[in-house]
Coordinates of C-alpha atoms in Angstrom, one line a residue:
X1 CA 12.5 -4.2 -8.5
X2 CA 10.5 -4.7 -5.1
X3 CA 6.7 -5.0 -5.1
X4 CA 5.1 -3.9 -1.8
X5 CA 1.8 -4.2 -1.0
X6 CA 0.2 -1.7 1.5
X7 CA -2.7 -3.8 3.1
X8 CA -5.2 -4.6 5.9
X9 CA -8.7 -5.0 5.6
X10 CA -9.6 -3.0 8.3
X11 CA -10.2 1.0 7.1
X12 CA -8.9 3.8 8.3
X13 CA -5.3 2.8 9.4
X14 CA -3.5 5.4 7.1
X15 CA -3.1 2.6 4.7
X16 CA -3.3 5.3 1.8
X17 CA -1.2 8.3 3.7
X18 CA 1.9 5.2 4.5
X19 CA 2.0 4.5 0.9
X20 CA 2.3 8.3 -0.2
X21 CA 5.0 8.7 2.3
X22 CA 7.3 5.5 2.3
X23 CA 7.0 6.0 -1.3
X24 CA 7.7 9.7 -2.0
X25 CA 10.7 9.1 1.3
X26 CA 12.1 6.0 -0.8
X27 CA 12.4 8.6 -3.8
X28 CA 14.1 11.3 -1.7
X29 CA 16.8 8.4 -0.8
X30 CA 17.1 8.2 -4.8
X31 CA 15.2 5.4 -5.8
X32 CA 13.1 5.1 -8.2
X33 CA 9.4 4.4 -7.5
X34 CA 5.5 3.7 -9.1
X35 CA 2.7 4.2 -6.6
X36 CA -0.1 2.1 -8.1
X37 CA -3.8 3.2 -6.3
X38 CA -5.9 -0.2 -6.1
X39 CA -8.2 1.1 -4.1
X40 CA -11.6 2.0 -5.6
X41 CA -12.2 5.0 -3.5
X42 CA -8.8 6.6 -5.3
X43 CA -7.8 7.9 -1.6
X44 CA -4.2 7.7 -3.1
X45 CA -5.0 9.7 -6.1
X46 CA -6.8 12.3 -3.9
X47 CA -3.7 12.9 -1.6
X48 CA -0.8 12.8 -4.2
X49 CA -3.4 16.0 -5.8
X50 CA -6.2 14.3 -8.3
X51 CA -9.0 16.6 -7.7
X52 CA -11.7 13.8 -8.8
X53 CA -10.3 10.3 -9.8
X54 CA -13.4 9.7 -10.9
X55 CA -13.5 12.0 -13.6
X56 CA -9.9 10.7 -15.2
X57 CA -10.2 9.2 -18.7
X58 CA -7.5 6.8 -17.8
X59 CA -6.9 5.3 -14.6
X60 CA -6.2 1.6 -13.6
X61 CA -9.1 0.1 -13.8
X62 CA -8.9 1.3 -17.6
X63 CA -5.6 -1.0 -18.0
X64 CA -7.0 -4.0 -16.1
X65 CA -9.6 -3.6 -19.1
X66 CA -7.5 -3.9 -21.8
X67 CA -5.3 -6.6 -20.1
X68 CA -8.2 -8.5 -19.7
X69 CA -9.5 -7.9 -23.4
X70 CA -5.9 -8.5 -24.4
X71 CA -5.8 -5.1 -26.2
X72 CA -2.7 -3.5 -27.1
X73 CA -1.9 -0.3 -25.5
X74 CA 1.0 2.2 -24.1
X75 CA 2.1 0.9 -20.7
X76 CA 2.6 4.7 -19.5
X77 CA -1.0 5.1 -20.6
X78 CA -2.3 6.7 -17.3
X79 CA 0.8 7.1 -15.0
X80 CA 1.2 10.9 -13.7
X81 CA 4.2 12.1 -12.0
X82 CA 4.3 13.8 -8.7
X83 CA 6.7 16.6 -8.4
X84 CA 7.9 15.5 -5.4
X85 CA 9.8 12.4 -7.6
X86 CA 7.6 9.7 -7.9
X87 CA 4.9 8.3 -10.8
X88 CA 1.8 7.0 -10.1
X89 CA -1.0 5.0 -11.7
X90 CA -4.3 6.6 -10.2
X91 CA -7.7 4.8 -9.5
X92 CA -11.3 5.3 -9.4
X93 CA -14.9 3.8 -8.8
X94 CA -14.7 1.9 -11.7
X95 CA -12.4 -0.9 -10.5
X96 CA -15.0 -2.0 -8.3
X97 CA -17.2 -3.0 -11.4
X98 CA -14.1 -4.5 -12.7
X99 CA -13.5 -6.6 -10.0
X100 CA -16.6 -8.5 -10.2
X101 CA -15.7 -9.1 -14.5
X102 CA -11.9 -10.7 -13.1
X103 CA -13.5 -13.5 -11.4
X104 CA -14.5 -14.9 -15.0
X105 CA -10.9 -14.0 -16.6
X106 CA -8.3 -17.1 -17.1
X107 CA -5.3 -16.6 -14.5
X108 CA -7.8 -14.1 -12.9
X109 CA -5.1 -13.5 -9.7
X110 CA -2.1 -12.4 -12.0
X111 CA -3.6 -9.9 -14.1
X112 CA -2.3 -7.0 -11.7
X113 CA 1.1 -9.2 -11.7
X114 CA 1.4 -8.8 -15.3
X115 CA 0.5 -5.6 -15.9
X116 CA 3.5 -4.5 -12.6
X117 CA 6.3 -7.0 -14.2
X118 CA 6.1 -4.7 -17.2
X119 CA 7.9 -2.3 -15.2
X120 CA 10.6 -4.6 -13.6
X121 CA 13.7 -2.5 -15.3
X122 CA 12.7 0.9 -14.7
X123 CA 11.5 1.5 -11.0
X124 CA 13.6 0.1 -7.8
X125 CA 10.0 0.2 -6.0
X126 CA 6.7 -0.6 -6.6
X127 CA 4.2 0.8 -3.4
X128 CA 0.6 -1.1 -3.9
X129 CA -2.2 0.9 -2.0
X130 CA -4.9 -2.3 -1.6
X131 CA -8.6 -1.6 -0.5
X132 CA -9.6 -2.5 2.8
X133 CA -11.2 -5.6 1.9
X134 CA -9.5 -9.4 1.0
X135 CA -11.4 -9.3 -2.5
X136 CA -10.3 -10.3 -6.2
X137 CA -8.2 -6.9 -6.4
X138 CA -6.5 -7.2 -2.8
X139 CA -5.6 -10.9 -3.9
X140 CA -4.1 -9.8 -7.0
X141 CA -2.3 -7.1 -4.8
X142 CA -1.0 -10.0 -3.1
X143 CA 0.4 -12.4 -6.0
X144 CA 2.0 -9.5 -7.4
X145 CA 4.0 -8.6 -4.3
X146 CA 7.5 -9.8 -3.0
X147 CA 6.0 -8.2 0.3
X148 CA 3.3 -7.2 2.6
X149 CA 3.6 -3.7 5.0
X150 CA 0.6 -4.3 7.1
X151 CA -0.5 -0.7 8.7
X152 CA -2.3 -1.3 11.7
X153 CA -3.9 1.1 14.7
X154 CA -3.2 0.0 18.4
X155 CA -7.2 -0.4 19.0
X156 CA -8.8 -3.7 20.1
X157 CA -10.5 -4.5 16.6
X158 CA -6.8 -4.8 14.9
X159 CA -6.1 -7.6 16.4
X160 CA -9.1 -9.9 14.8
X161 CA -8.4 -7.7 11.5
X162 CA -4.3 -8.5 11.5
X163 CA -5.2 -12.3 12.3
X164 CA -7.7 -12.4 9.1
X165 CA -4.9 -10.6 7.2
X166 CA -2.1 -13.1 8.0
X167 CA -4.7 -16.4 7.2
X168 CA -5.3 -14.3 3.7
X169 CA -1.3 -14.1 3.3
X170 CA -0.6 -17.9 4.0
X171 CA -3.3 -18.9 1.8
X172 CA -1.9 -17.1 -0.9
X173 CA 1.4 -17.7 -0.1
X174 CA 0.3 -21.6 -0.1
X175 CA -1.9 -21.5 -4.0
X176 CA -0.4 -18.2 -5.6
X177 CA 2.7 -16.5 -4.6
X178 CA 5.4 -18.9 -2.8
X179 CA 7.7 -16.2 -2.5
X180 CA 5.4 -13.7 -0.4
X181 CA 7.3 -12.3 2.8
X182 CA 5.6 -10.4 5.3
X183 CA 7.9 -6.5 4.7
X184 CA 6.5 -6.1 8.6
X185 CA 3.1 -4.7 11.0
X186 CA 3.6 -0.5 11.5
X187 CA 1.6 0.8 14.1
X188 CA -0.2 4.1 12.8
X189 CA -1.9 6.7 14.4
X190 CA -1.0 6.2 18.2
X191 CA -2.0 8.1 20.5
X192 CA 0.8 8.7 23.0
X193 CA -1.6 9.7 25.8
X194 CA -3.2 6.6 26.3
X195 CA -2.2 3.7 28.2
X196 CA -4.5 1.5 26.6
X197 CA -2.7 1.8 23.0
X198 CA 0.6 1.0 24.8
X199 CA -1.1 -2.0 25.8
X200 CA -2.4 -3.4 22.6
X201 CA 0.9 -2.8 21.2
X202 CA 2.7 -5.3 23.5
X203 CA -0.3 -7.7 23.4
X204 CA 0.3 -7.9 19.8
X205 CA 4.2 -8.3 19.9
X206 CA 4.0 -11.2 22.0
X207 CA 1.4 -12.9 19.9
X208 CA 3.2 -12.0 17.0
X209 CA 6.8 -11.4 17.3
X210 CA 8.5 -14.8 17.2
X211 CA 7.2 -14.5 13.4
X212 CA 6.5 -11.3 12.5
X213 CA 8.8 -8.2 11.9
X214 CA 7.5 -4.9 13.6
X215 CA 8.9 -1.8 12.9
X216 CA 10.3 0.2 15.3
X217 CA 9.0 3.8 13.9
X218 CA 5.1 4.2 14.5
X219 CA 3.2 6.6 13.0
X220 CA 1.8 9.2 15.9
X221 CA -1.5 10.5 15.5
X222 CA -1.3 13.7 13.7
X223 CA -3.7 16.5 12.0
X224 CA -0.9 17.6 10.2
X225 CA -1.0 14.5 8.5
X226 CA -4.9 14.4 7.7
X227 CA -4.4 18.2 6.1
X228 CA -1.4 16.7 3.6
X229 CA -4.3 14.8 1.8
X230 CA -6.2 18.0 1.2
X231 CA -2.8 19.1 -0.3
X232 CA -1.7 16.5 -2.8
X233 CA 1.9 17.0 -0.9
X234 CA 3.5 14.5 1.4
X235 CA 3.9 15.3 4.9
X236 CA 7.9 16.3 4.4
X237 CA 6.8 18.9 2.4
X238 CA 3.6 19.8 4.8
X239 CA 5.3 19.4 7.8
X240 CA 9.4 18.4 7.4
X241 CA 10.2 18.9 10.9
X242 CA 7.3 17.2 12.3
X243 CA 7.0 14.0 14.4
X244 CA 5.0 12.1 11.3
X245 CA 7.9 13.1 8.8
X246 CA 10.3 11.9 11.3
X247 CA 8.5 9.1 12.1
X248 CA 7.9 8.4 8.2
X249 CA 11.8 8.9 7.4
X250 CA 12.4 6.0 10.1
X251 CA 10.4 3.6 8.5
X252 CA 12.0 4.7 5.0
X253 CA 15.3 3.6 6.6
X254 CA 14.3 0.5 7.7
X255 CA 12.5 -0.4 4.6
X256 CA 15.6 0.2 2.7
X257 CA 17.5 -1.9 5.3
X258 CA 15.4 -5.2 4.3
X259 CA 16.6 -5.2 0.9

């Protein structure tokens, strides 16, 4: 099983529409795969079709609870599958009242960790949609991950936001999670008409590129990717012949070529 986190702490760079897609494209190439939303906005939730996280009786933050309280309970307690092949634990508001209890919990940064590793013989993939913030939640994100997809918009800002990130991801490589890799930066939402994106891109490739992997798809800037949120589909069903499926079905491939 392979844990990938989904992260930047930066908002709005498709963080939640990459991890719908790489993980409903990694089940259309037959694996097996668990979405978990750690996001307190449920963004996640919302575009694989939950009308109102917020309403759900059982969502993650409800497990985190009962981890925490050490209270027995089913571990498919909450997980919903998609009919386009994959399972998924939703989230809601609540998790951000929950973060604030974890930092008084013993081994407060594994509790995501040990909640995932009950899963470790029954999905190939495990797709973690983290907040946009470096707090408790992101951190456990982090320790439970063998790796880190980093989505990340060619605009000036990224560059100060993926430079925080990788600082985050050595410090927790150095106290929590030896094994964390970096799975690779994927430029989202580009906009092919303007030089000035073209531009970031290589300014961030030669800072980068001696030690980071970047993917070679990128994620154009779409509406027909904004509506497949209003949908609950992903954009192969929205839009298969589009350049964001095509773009998305790249990325799947080289995903499944780092194994």
């Amino acid at each position: 099983m392979k844990v990938i986190a989904i992260s930047n702490q930066k908002g709005g760079t498709a963080k939640s529409t990459t991890a719908i897609n790489l993980g409903i494209g990694l089940a259309r190439e037959g694996k097996k795969v668990l979405l978990v939303d750690c996001d307190s906005q449920g963004s996640m939730s919302a575009g694989l079709g939950v009308a109102e996280p917020d309403s759900l009786n059982i969502a993650l933050p409800t497990v985190i609870e009962k981890l925490i309280n050490d209270e027995a309970f089913d571990k498919y307690e909450g997980i919903i599958h998609h009919p386009e092949g994959v399972d998924f634990m939703p989230c809601n508001i609540l998790l951000s009242a929950l973060e604030q209890s974890l930092i008084n919990v013993m081994r407060r940064e594994y509790v995501l960790k040990e909640y995932i590793d009950m899963f470790k013989d029954e999905y190939d993939y495990v797709i973690l949609d983290c907040m946009p913030s470096l707090g408790m939640v992101t951190v456990n994100a982090l320790a439970a991950a063998d790796s880190v997809l980093i989505p990340c918009q060619p605009a000036y800002y990224s560059i100060k936001g993926l430079q925080q990130l990788i600082i985050t991801i050595s410090k927790v490589r150095k106290n929590l999670n030896p094994n964390l890799k970096i799975e690779g930066v994927l430029f989202t939402i580009i906009d092919a008409r303007t030089n000035f994106s073209k531009e970031i891109i290589q300014l961030l490739k030669e800072s980068y590129g001696n030690d980071i992997n970047f993917f070679e798809s990128g994620i154009p800037k779409s509406v027909r990717a904004e509506e497949t949120a209003v949908e609950g589909i992903s954009i192969y069903k929205h839009n298969p012949t589009g350049k964001v499926a095509l773009a998305y079905e790249k990325l799947v491939k080289e995903v499944l070529e780092n194994e």
